[in-house]
Each structure stands twice: as structure tokens, then as C-alpha cells.
Amino acid sequence: MSEQTPGATPSEIIPGETAESQAGGVDRRTFLSLSSLGAATVATAGVAAPASGATLLGRHPQRSLRFGRDGKFKIVQFNDTQDDEKIDRRTLELMRAVLDDERPDFVVLNGDNITGGCDTALEMHQAMNNVVQPMEERAVPWAITFGNHDEDSTPDSGVDEADMLAFYRSYRYNVNGPTARGADGPITGQGNSNLLIEGTNGRPAFNLWLLDSGRYAPDLLAGQDFEGYPTWDWLRMDQVKWYYDTSVQLERQFGHAVPSLMFIHIPLWEYRFMWFGSVDGRSDADHERGRARHRIEGERNEEECPGPFNSGMFSAIQHRGDVRGVFCGHDHVNTYVGDYYGVQLGYAGNTGFGTYGLDGAERNRLRGARVYDLDESADGVLTGTRMRFAGEYGIDLTANDQWMEPLPLPEGR
């Protein structure tokens, strides 16, 4: 994990596509994003004002997420693509292979989509464009969350997360809603939103929560530093409250708690508790107890890296009972998933070949993606989740770097 990168000024305004140019090219995967629904505006999706100075770009026509006629829906999660404008070619090769094999209905890029090394706004846009093109090429709806590395290039490029969100939202198949608003205005972070997926009867059958888990803890808080504590960020109470209030409003509106998944970049503290079956224990026996109790599968090759505070999000989730699983990235060489008191907690592994991996010749063995299978007729709707790895597709796993020139930016960007 890298050190904290200070913030920077917003980017210049960049022209987007016109409404007319964005309206064409619709095919069988034409969907629309349901905007983030604040607690007070569940029935009508509100549009948040852009952050001061944020990039303003054209928006595509709205597209909905819907279960197929067979009542099925598939999600693919790519995590930590995390590269600059000269991305490792194998990252895109892996993304394309998974998309062609799994044929998902929706993709989430769950934070650390890009990283440092971009010196200009153009290079930032090229880095972002690289990782969205596999979905755009295939007309697959997609959305992003932010991680701790997405603003690493902000000091040099002047493009911050508000600008990035606007840039992502200008793409034809992006379904990110505007940043959610609470009673007192926008909540902490960028891109906090939820996406409802319509069932075959036209009513919401499933929900997706997309949350910005932040970047790094401040240097000082109440005059005290964080030496000895984890120095990553944490979900803030206004985000927890927004989730809770919106979940309640959705249940009131539709007459039942809408089952859902939550995507965040930085893990909750409960991941570590689950792995060891303990708060304080760290022994093999502790893990064996946790593995058996919580039915843990997958690998843990590095310690979980949460923030210094427990946000309380898991308590809110467990109380509401609608979230079937919380899935993160951040810790590249962890791929485990388990059932922690009725809620699946899991990692997606690491998609980007340009980032750290395992040691030595095994560096790229765990590059992959996580797949989620939904069936609206099944209890809880989520029927299973599994990892797909680059090695399954014959992709070169050599422990080297294989960067490529940036993909061309679409016209208007």
C-alpha cells in the first residue's frame, strides 16, 4: 500500500458527447442506471450538484438493470486494475477473457481503478479509458467505486475524484448515479449510490450498494497521530446512516427488504474477526475455528488493511438484514470469502498485472475477477460467487511488466 497522497485542484472542464451522439447504438444490453436514492428521495431519484469546480460532461440516456427472462442476472467484479496510462496489456486481456466467457449483465470496477504515474489530465483520462473499454466494447453496463489509489495522480494532473466520477459517467454504458445526498447535503466521498435491478415483474428484485471507503486517515485527529494503527480510511457515520435510512425507505416503498450486495474498496474490521474466529486471537487454531464456523474458502496471503476505526457498517447491515454480502479489494493477494453471521464477507482478488502480487515467480497467480450469480426465484436471490483466474485463460503469468500504449480516447473526451 502506498503512502497518502495530498489532494489537488479540480481539472479543467472537458466537453462531452452531445445527447444526440449518445442516444444511438442501443442493443440487447441497453440498460439504465437508477440514480442513487437518498433517504428522503427514494421514490424520485435526485441529482446531486457537482462538487465545486468538478468536471461537467455529457450524460448518456438512462439505462436500466434488469433480470433476464429466465430470472437470472450475473455480476463480475474487477478490483485494483490500478495502473497509469500505459497499462499492462494482460490486465485488459484478462478483463476481456472473463467478459467473453461469463457474459455478465453488470460489471463493477471496485476501486483503485487507476494509480499514480499520470502527469497530466490527458494521461489520467487515458488511464481511466483503458479500464472501461472492455465493457464499452461489449455494451455491458458497468459502474465504479473509488479506492485509496485513485487520486494518486491528482497532485500532478489536477483531476480529483469528483472529476473522475463525471468522466466515468459520460460513457455510454456507465450506470453510476450521482453522489448520494443525506438530509444535510452530499455524504462523505464520491460515487456513493445504489442501483436497483428490476425483476421479471418490473419490480426491484435486487439492489447494489456502491460506497466510497476513502483513502487514508488524517495525519492528526483531535491532536493525536495514528502511529501504531492502520492508516487507511474508514466509512463515515453519514455513509452508514445513508445506507440504513435508504434501506428502510426501500423496504417501505416496495413492501419488503430488497436483498442486495455492497461493494467497498477497503475491508471492514469484521473480515479479520471472521478469518480468525476471534477479535484478539491470531493462531492457527483460531483460524481453524473461524474457517469451520464461517465456512471460509480461498486464500489469505496478507493481513487485512482496514482503517483505524470500526465504522459500525456491519452492525447496521446485520440489523437491516438486506445485504447478502460485502465484497472488497485493496489487499491484492487475498481471495477468501466466508459467511459471517449471515452476511458473506469476501475479497475479489486483484485484476491488475501492474500492481504488487505474490512473491517471486508466483507474482501473477491470483490475478482474477469475482463472479456473482443471481436468481430472482431463489431465497435471498444470490445463489453463489466464485473466482475466475487469469491462468484459466492461458494468459501469460510471467513475473514481469508488459505495458502498452494507451487505448484511443472516444471522440469528445
Tab-separated table of C-alpha atoms in Angstrom:
chain	number	residue	atom	x	y	z
A	1	MET	CA	0.000	0.000	0.000
A	2	SER	CA	1.315	3.445	-0.832
A	3	GLU	CA	1.666	6.469	1.373
A	4	GLN	CA	-1.022	9.113	1.477
A	5	THR	CA	-1.162	11.490	-1.456
A	6	PRO	CA	-2.396	15.012	-0.723
A	7	GLY	CA	-5.373	16.436	-2.580
A	8	ALA	CA	-5.204	18.775	-5.538
A	9	THR	CA	-7.225	21.246	-7.536
A	10	PRO	CA	-10.010	20.104	-9.886
A	11	SER	CA	-9.434	19.668	-13.592
A	12	GLU	CA	-10.497	21.888	-16.425
A	13	ILE	CA	-13.943	21.378	-17.940
A	14	ILE	CA	-13.810	18.918	-20.809
A	15	PRO	CA	-16.551	18.770	-23.435
A	16	GLY	CA	-18.616	15.579	-23.558
A	17	GLU	CA	-20.706	13.935	-26.197
A	18	THR	CA	-23.939	15.554	-27.241
A	19	ALA	CA	-27.251	13.977	-26.276
A	20	GLU	CA	-27.797	13.044	-29.915
A	21	SER	CA	-24.428	11.291	-30.274
A	22	GLN	CA	-25.016	9.322	-27.083
A	23	ALA	CA	-28.524	8.161	-27.912
A	24	GLY	CA	-27.621	5.708	-30.666
A	25	GLY	CA	-26.024	2.301	-30.720
A	26	VAL	CA	-28.544	0.606	-28.416
A	27	ASP	CA	-28.566	-3.198	-28.356
A	28	ARG	CA	-29.849	-6.066	-26.218
A	29	ARG	CA	-27.673	-4.962	-23.296
A	30	THR	CA	-29.206	-1.485	-23.181
A	31	PHE	CA	-29.804	-0.732	-19.545
A	32	LEU	CA	-30.348	2.252	-17.400
A	33	SER	CA	-28.907	3.298	-14.099
A	34	LEU	CA	-31.334	4.062	-11.287
A	35	SER	CA	-29.784	7.072	-9.648
A	36	SER	CA	-28.672	6.902	-6.056
A	37	LEU	CA	-31.708	7.108	-3.804
A	38	GLY	CA	-31.352	9.274	-0.746
A	39	ALA	CA	-33.429	8.575	2.331
A	40	ALA	CA	-35.725	11.448	1.541
A	41	THR	CA	-35.889	10.823	-2.202
A	42	VAL	CA	-36.353	7.113	-2.696
A	43	ALA	CA	-39.412	7.470	-4.878
A	44	THR	CA	-37.783	10.016	-7.186
A	45	ALA	CA	-34.079	9.852	-7.974
A	46	GLY	CA	-32.447	13.168	-7.119
A	47	VAL	CA	-29.468	14.683	-8.919
A	48	ALA	CA	-26.656	15.934	-6.726
A	49	ALA	CA	-24.930	19.169	-7.644
A	50	PRO	CA	-21.346	18.611	-8.813
A	51	ALA	CA	-18.561	19.431	-6.411
A	52	SER	CA	-17.126	22.913	-6.724
A	53	GLY	CA	-15.140	23.074	-9.939
A	54	ALA	CA	-15.863	19.473	-10.872
A	55	THR	CA	-15.752	18.442	-14.495
A	56	LEU	CA	-19.108	18.662	-16.284
A	57	LEU	CA	-19.575	16.158	-19.085
A	58	GLY	CA	-22.447	14.991	-21.235
A	59	ARG	CA	-24.579	12.079	-19.961
A	60	HIS	CA	-25.889	9.121	-21.907
A	61	PRO	CA	-29.598	8.241	-21.888
A	62	GLN	CA	-30.615	6.407	-18.722
A	63	ARG	CA	-30.434	2.609	-18.889
A	64	SER	CA	-31.999	0.108	-16.523
A	65	LEU	CA	-30.604	-3.033	-14.931
A	66	ARG	CA	-32.997	-5.952	-15.359
A	67	PHE	CA	-33.070	-9.670	-14.741
A	68	GLY	CA	-33.290	-11.721	-17.905
A	69	ARG	CA	-36.444	-13.535	-18.982
A	70	ASP	CA	-35.045	-16.617	-17.253
A	71	GLY	CA	-34.920	-14.725	-13.952
A	72	LYS	CA	-31.107	-14.744	-13.881
A	73	PHE	CA	-28.575	-11.934	-13.528
A	74	LYS	CA	-24.779	-12.123	-13.424
A	75	ILE	CA	-22.266	-9.644	-11.981
A	76	VAL	CA	-18.490	-9.517	-12.487
A	77	GLN	CA	-16.231	-7.610	-10.080
A	78	PHE	CA	-12.830	-6.343	-11.227
A	79	ASN	CA	-10.691	-4.941	-8.426
A	80	ASP	CA	-7.432	-2.983	-8.353
A	81	THR	CA	-6.844	-2.623	-12.087
A	82	GLN	CA	-4.597	0.127	-10.695
A	83	ASP	CA	-2.273	1.347	-13.444
A	84	ASP	CA	-1.365	4.552	-15.239
A	85	GLU	CA	-1.979	5.407	-18.889
A	86	LYS	CA	0.470	2.694	-20.031
A	87	ILE	CA	-1.394	-0.251	-18.565
A	88	ASP	CA	-0.054	-3.799	-18.518
A	89	ARG	CA	-1.671	-5.368	-21.591
A	90	ARG	CA	-2.548	-8.528	-19.648
A	91	THR	CA	-4.946	-6.622	-17.402
A	92	LEU	CA	-7.139	-5.867	-20.415
A	93	GLU	CA	-6.599	-9.365	-21.791
A	94	LEU	CA	-7.915	-10.820	-18.534
A	95	MET	CA	-10.909	-8.475	-18.395
A	96	ARG	CA	-11.880	-9.291	-21.973
A	97	ALA	CA	-11.484	-13.012	-21.432
A	98	VAL	CA	-13.708	-13.001	-18.335
A	99	LEU	CA	-16.355	-10.862	-20.042
A	100	ASP	CA	-16.435	-13.080	-23.124
A	101	ASP	CA	-16.591	-16.260	-21.061
A	102	GLU	CA	-19.058	-15.183	-18.360
A	103	ARG	CA	-21.193	-12.738	-20.396
A	104	PRO	CA	-22.246	-10.722	-17.319
A	105	ASP	CA	-25.202	-8.358	-17.110
A	106	PHE	CA	-23.240	-5.862	-14.996
A	107	VAL	CA	-19.621	-5.116	-14.033
A	108	VAL	CA	-18.281	-3.223	-11.023
A	109	LEU	CA	-14.773	-1.740	-11.014
A	110	ASN	CA	-14.383	-1.714	-7.254
A	111	GLY	CA	-11.745	0.894	-6.525
A	112	ASP	CA	-8.073	1.555	-7.250
A	113	ASN	CA	-9.084	1.647	-10.881
A	114	ILE	CA	-6.005	3.771	-11.654
A	115	THR	CA	-2.970	4.925	-9.698
A	116	GLY	CA	-0.001	7.314	-9.758
A	117	GLY	CA	2.261	7.958	-12.708
A	118	CYS	CA	-0.118	10.146	-14.706
A	119	ASP	CA	1.406	13.619	-15.084
A	120	THR	CA	-1.449	15.377	-16.889
A	121	ALA	CA	-5.231	15.395	-17.104
A	122	LEU	CA	-4.935	13.714	-20.516
A	123	GLU	CA	-2.946	10.837	-19.043
A	124	MET	CA	-5.493	10.457	-16.239
A	125	HIS	CA	-8.277	10.218	-18.811
A	126	GLN	CA	-6.265	7.683	-20.810
A	127	ALA	CA	-5.724	5.556	-17.686
A	128	MET	CA	-9.450	5.587	-16.887
A	129	ASN	CA	-10.396	4.956	-20.501
A	130	ASN	CA	-8.177	1.874	-20.660
A	131	VAL	CA	-10.050	0.031	-17.915
A	132	VAL	CA	-13.576	0.846	-19.089
A	133	GLN	CA	-13.078	-0.104	-22.727
A	134	PRO	CA	-13.574	-3.880	-22.244
A	135	MET	CA	-17.147	-3.176	-21.077
A	136	GLU	CA	-17.811	-0.383	-23.563
A	137	GLU	CA	-16.653	-2.624	-26.436
A	138	ARG	CA	-19.173	-5.275	-25.353
A	139	ALA	CA	-22.057	-2.961	-24.389
A	140	VAL	CA	-22.033	-4.278	-20.809
A	141	PRO	CA	-23.385	-1.885	-18.124
A	142	TRP	CA	-20.738	-1.001	-15.547
A	143	ALA	CA	-20.085	1.219	-12.550
A	144	ILE	CA	-17.125	2.173	-10.361
A	145	THR	CA	-16.297	2.777	-6.739
A	146	PHE	CA	-13.211	4.633	-5.546
A	147	GLY	CA	-10.231	3.274	-3.616
A	148	ASN	CA	-7.242	4.772	-1.856
A	149	HIS	CA	-5.083	4.978	-5.012
A	150	ASP	CA	-7.476	6.627	-7.475
A	151	GLU	CA	-6.247	10.125	-6.580
A	152	ASP	CA	-2.536	9.255	-6.552
A	153	SER	CA	-2.051	11.269	-9.750
A	154	THR	CA	-4.288	14.153	-8.666
A	155	PRO	CA	-1.470	16.454	-7.442
A	156	ASP	CA	0.161	16.415	-10.892
A	157	SER	CA	-2.922	16.155	-13.114
A	158	GLY	CA	-5.437	18.299	-11.195
A	159	VAL	CA	-8.147	15.650	-11.728
A	160	ASP	CA	-9.844	14.684	-8.475
A	161	GLU	CA	-12.486	12.042	-7.703
A	162	ALA	CA	-15.386	14.394	-8.465
A	163	ASP	CA	-13.883	14.960	-11.911
A	164	MET	CA	-13.223	11.251	-12.331
A	165	LEU	CA	-16.817	10.365	-11.468
A	166	ALA	CA	-18.087	12.845	-14.061
A	167	PHE	CA	-15.690	11.397	-16.634
A	168	TYR	CA	-16.796	7.819	-15.945
A	169	ARG	CA	-20.455	8.811	-16.042
A	170	SER	CA	-20.057	10.280	-19.530
A	171	TYR	CA	-19.565	6.813	-21.039
A	172	ARG	CA	-22.455	5.182	-22.860
A	173	TYR	CA	-22.722	2.075	-20.677
A	174	ASN	CA	-21.812	3.559	-17.312
A	175	VAL	CA	-24.638	3.368	-14.762
A	176	ASN	CA	-23.169	5.239	-11.786
A	177	GLY	CA	-25.696	7.524	-10.172
A	178	PRO	CA	-24.779	10.941	-8.811
A	179	THR	CA	-23.218	11.035	-5.359
A	180	ALA	CA	-25.885	10.358	-2.745
A	181	ARG	CA	-27.227	13.147	-0.581
A	182	GLY	CA	-28.305	12.938	3.013
A	183	ALA	CA	-30.528	15.324	4.927
A	184	ASP	CA	-27.623	17.775	5.300
A	185	GLY	CA	-26.200	17.524	1.785
A	186	PRO	CA	-23.811	15.156	-0.031
A	187	ILE	CA	-22.398	12.434	2.196
A	188	THR	CA	-18.690	11.755	2.624
A	189	GLY	CA	-16.879	10.600	-0.505
A	190	GLN	CA	-17.727	10.372	-4.185
A	191	GLY	CA	-19.998	7.960	-6.019
A	192	ASN	CA	-21.936	6.682	-3.012
A	193	SER	CA	-25.096	5.328	-4.614
A	194	ASN	CA	-27.359	2.337	-5.025
A	195	LEU	CA	-28.580	0.600	-8.166
A	196	LEU	CA	-31.860	-1.286	-8.229
A	197	ILE	CA	-32.171	-4.299	-10.535
A	198	GLU	CA	-35.669	-4.916	-11.877
A	199	GLY	CA	-37.127	-8.400	-11.722
A	200	THR	CA	-39.169	-10.010	-14.463
A	201	ASN	CA	-42.317	-8.492	-12.927
A	202	GLY	CA	-40.910	-4.968	-13.274
A	203	ARG	CA	-40.392	-4.506	-9.540
A	204	PRO	CA	-36.963	-4.340	-7.870
A	205	ALA	CA	-35.643	-7.836	-7.186
A	206	PHE	CA	-32.135	-6.895	-6.043
A	207	ASN	CA	-30.070	-3.876	-5.056
A	208	LEU	CA	-26.404	-2.884	-5.299
A	209	TRP	CA	-24.746	-0.533	-2.810
A	210	LEU	CA	-21.644	1.289	-4.088
A	211	LEU	CA	-19.691	3.126	-1.386
A	212	ASP	CA	-16.516	5.190	-1.301
A	213	SER	CA	-14.412	3.792	1.556
A	214	GLY	CA	-11.974	6.712	1.328
A	215	ARG	CA	-8.214	6.943	1.076
A	216	TYR	CA	-6.130	7.483	4.206
A	217	ALA	CA	-6.575	8.550	7.801
A	218	PRO	CA	-5.625	12.178	8.506
A	219	ASP	CA	-2.189	12.913	9.936
A	220	LEU	CA	-3.770	14.129	13.152
A	221	LEU	CA	-7.196	13.746	14.737
A	222	ALA	CA	-8.033	15.628	17.951
A	223	GLY	CA	-4.327	16.472	18.122
A	224	GLN	CA	-3.270	12.792	18.069
A	225	ASP	CA	-1.451	10.864	15.351
A	226	PHE	CA	-2.126	7.279	14.211
A	227	GLU	CA	1.264	5.724	14.885
A	228	GLY	CA	0.738	2.035	15.604
A	229	TYR	CA	-2.715	1.979	13.998
A	230	PRO	CA	-3.732	1.219	10.406
A	231	THR	CA	-3.584	4.446	8.431
A	232	TRP	CA	-6.160	3.754	5.726
A	233	ASP	CA	-9.575	5.388	5.715
A	234	TRP	CA	-12.922	4.162	7.000
A	235	LEU	CA	-16.609	4.526	6.155
A	236	ARG	CA	-18.004	7.567	7.947
A	237	MET	CA	-21.160	7.671	10.024
A	238	ASP	CA	-23.059	9.735	7.446
A	239	GLN	CA	-22.437	6.943	4.913
A	240	VAL	CA	-23.635	4.308	7.384
A	241	LYS	CA	-26.711	6.403	8.157
A	242	TRP	CA	-27.434	6.935	4.460
A	243	TYR	CA	-27.292	3.188	3.834
A	244	TYR	CA	-29.528	2.473	6.816
A	245	ASP	CA	-32.106	5.170	6.031
A	246	THR	CA	-32.233	4.309	2.321
A	247	SER	CA	-32.599	0.612	3.113
A	248	VAL	CA	-35.559	1.409	5.374
A	249	GLN	CA	-37.162	3.632	2.743
A	250	LEU	CA	-36.770	0.986	0.047
A	251	GLU	CA	-38.481	-1.563	2.285
A	252	ARG	CA	-41.356	0.837	2.933
A	253	GLN	CA	-41.701	1.646	-0.747
A	254	PHE	CA	-41.644	-1.924	-2.067
A	255	GLY	CA	-43.131	-3.770	0.890
A	256	HIS	CA	-40.100	-5.928	1.661
A	257	ALA	CA	-36.392	-5.622	2.371
A	258	VAL	CA	-34.716	-5.692	-1.043
A	259	PRO	CA	-31.828	-8.212	-0.997
A	260	SER	CA	-28.525	-6.673	-2.007
A	261	LEU	CA	-24.747	-6.730	-2.302
A	262	MET	CA	-22.422	-3.991	-1.037
A	263	PHE	CA	-19.156	-3.088	-2.775
A	264	ILE	CA	-16.449	-1.174	-0.916
A	265	HIS	CA	-12.720	-0.999	-1.598
A	266	ILE	CA	-11.225	-1.132	1.916
A	267	PRO	CA	-12.306	-4.107	4.059
A	268	LEU	CA	-14.283	-3.893	7.283
A	269	TRP	CA	-12.673	-4.980	10.554
A	270	GLU	CA	-15.065	-7.930	10.610
A	271	TYR	CA	-13.077	-9.592	7.809
A	272	ARG	CA	-10.187	-10.190	10.201
A	273	PHE	CA	-12.504	-11.246	13.003
A	274	MET	CA	-14.082	-13.806	10.681
A	275	TRP	CA	-10.767	-15.247	9.443
A	276	PHE	CA	-9.552	-15.929	12.977
A	277	GLY	CA	-12.899	-16.613	14.593
A	278	SER	CA	-11.750	-14.136	17.221
A	279	VAL	CA	-11.120	-10.472	17.974
A	280	ASP	CA	-7.745	-10.952	19.674
A	281	GLY	CA	-6.557	-14.451	18.724
A	282	ARG	CA	-4.197	-14.870	15.743
A	283	SER	CA	-3.175	-18.533	15.986
A	284	ASP	CA	-3.665	-21.366	13.514
A	285	ALA	CA	-6.181	-22.846	15.938
A	286	ASP	CA	-8.104	-19.569	15.963
A	287	HIS	CA	-8.243	-19.599	12.166
A	288	GLU	CA	-9.323	-23.218	12.081
A	289	ARG	CA	-12.222	-22.334	14.374
A	290	GLY	CA	-13.130	-19.375	12.165
A	291	ARG	CA	-12.805	-21.429	8.975
A	292	ALA	CA	-15.155	-24.110	10.241
A	293	ARG	CA	-17.694	-21.765	11.810
A	294	HIS	CA	-17.866	-19.293	8.930
A	295	ARG	CA	-17.270	-21.771	6.071
A	296	ILE	CA	-14.306	-19.797	4.753
A	297	GLU	CA	-12.898	-20.608	1.316
A	298	GLY	CA	-9.980	-19.020	-0.536
A	299	GLU	CA	-6.561	-17.640	0.313
A	300	ARG	CA	-5.234	-15.060	2.772
A	301	ASN	CA	-1.687	-14.066	1.852
A	302	GLU	CA	-1.512	-10.704	3.622
A	303	GLU	CA	-3.102	-9.105	6.646
A	304	GLU	CA	-6.344	-7.229	6.149
A	305	CYS	CA	-5.790	-3.468	5.900
A	306	PRO	CA	-8.843	-1.663	7.321
A	307	GLY	CA	-8.825	1.823	8.818
A	308	PRO	CA	-8.146	2.653	12.474
A	309	PHE	CA	-11.849	2.745	13.415
A	310	ASN	CA	-14.659	0.240	13.081
A	311	SER	CA	-17.278	2.188	11.150
A	312	GLY	CA	-20.288	0.306	12.516
A	313	MET	CA	-21.390	-0.576	8.979
A	314	PHE	CA	-21.519	-4.302	9.685
A	315	SER	CA	-23.752	-3.722	12.707
A	316	ALA	CA	-26.109	-1.643	10.542
A	317	ILE	CA	-26.095	-4.323	7.828
A	318	GLN	CA	-26.753	-7.145	10.246
A	319	HIS	CA	-29.613	-5.205	11.824
A	320	ARG	CA	-31.269	-4.394	8.495
A	321	GLY	CA	-30.917	-7.907	7.094
A	322	ASP	CA	-30.964	-6.940	3.409
A	323	VAL	CA	-27.261	-7.171	2.455
A	324	ARG	CA	-26.299	-10.703	1.428
A	325	GLY	CA	-22.624	-9.922	1.057
A	326	VAL	CA	-19.953	-7.220	1.356
A	327	PHE	CA	-17.073	-7.509	-1.105
A	328	CYS	CA	-13.857	-5.520	-1.269
A	329	GLY	CA	-10.400	-5.408	-2.866
A	330	HIS	CA	-7.432	-3.405	-1.510
A	331	ASP	CA	-5.434	-6.421	-0.279
A	332	HIS	CA	-4.371	-7.841	-3.616
A	333	VAL	CA	-3.396	-11.373	-2.662
A	334	ASN	CA	-6.451	-12.242	-0.574
A	335	THR	CA	-9.267	-14.136	-2.281
A	336	TYR	CA	-11.194	-15.621	0.638
A	337	VAL	CA	-14.916	-15.451	1.335
A	338	GLY	CA	-16.940	-16.657	4.315
A	339	ASP	CA	-20.325	-16.359	5.988
A	340	TYR	CA	-20.043	-14.002	8.961
A	341	TYR	CA	-23.291	-14.295	10.897
A	342	GLY	CA	-25.496	-14.366	7.826
A	343	VAL	CA	-23.512	-11.936	5.650
A	344	GLN	CA	-20.849	-13.050	3.196
A	345	LEU	CA	-17.591	-11.120	3.553
A	346	GLY	CA	-15.162	-11.581	0.705
A	347	TYR	CA	-12.354	-10.351	-1.495
A	348	ALA	CA	-12.274	-10.193	-5.280
A	349	GLY	CA	-8.559	-10.716	-5.608
A	350	ASN	CA	-6.595	-8.413	-7.892
A	351	THR	CA	-7.166	-7.863	-11.608
A	352	GLY	CA	-4.286	-5.518	-12.474
A	353	PHE	CA	-0.996	-7.053	-13.611
A	354	GLY	CA	0.804	-3.750	-12.988
A	355	THR	CA	0.412	-3.979	-9.200
A	356	TYR	CA	2.069	-5.983	-6.457
A	357	GLY	CA	1.115	-9.644	-6.223
A	358	LEU	CA	2.544	-12.763	-4.654
A	359	ASP	CA	6.303	-13.229	-4.221
A	360	GLY	CA	8.678	-14.308	-6.955
A	361	ALA	CA	7.541	-16.445	-9.846
A	362	GLU	CA	4.038	-16.693	-8.368
A	363	ARG	CA	3.509	-12.946	-8.607
A	364	ASN	CA	0.572	-13.160	-11.040
A	365	ARG	CA	-1.064	-16.428	-9.970
A	366	LEU	CA	-4.047	-14.752	-8.243
A	367	ARG	CA	-4.869	-12.143	-10.893
A	368	GLY	CA	-8.563	-12.575	-11.494
A	369	ALA	CA	-12.167	-11.473	-11.064
A	370	ARG	CA	-15.101	-12.453	-8.882
A	371	VAL	CA	-18.415	-13.574	-10.380
A	372	TYR	CA	-21.844	-13.407	-8.702
A	373	ASP	CA	-24.832	-15.457	-9.828
A	374	LEU	CA	-28.315	-14.138	-9.037
A	375	ASP	CA	-31.648	-15.924	-9.444
A	376	GLU	CA	-34.743	-13.950	-8.501
A	377	SER	CA	-36.659	-17.159	-7.721
A	378	ALA	CA	-34.096	-18.290	-5.118
A	379	ASP	CA	-34.239	-17.406	-1.444
A	380	GLY	CA	-32.036	-14.356	-0.991
A	381	VAL	CA	-31.502	-14.129	-4.789
A	382	LEU	CA	-27.707	-14.509	-4.531
A	383	THR	CA	-27.088	-18.170	-5.374
A	384	GLY	CA	-23.298	-18.249	-5.492
A	385	THR	CA	-20.000	-16.461	-6.045
A	386	ARG	CA	-16.705	-17.707	-7.452
A	387	MET	CA	-13.283	-16.528	-8.577
A	388	ARG	CA	-12.014	-16.727	-12.160
A	389	PHE	CA	-8.229	-16.551	-12.558
A	390	ALA	CA	-6.001	-15.451	-15.425
A	391	GLY	CA	-4.341	-18.879	-15.543
A	392	GLU	CA	-7.649	-20.418	-16.620
A	393	TYR	CA	-7.475	-18.421	-19.845
A	394	GLY	CA	-3.890	-19.190	-20.799
A	395	ILE	CA	-2.750	-15.626	-20.071
A	396	ASP	CA	0.995	-15.161	-19.618
A	397	LEU	CA	1.729	-15.164	-15.874
A	398	THR	CA	5.418	-14.284	-16.220
A	399	ALA	CA	6.558	-12.052	-13.357
A	400	ASN	CA	7.429	-9.052	-15.497
A	401	ASP	CA	5.818	-5.855	-16.808
A	402	GLN	CA	4.196	-5.726	-20.247
A	403	TRP	CA	2.936	-2.176	-20.653
A	404	MET	CA	1.195	-0.932	-23.780
A	405	GLU	CA	0.422	2.445	-25.301
A	406	PRO	CA	-2.912	3.972	-24.147
A	407	LEU	CA	-6.073	2.991	-25.981
A	408	PRO	CA	-7.514	5.879	-28.040
A	409	LEU	CA	-9.960	8.100	-26.217
A	410	PRO	CA	-13.508	8.159	-27.625
A	411	GLU	CA	-14.411	11.276	-29.585
A	412	GLY	CA	-15.325	14.180	-27.310
A	413	ARG	CA	-13.085	13.111	-24.441
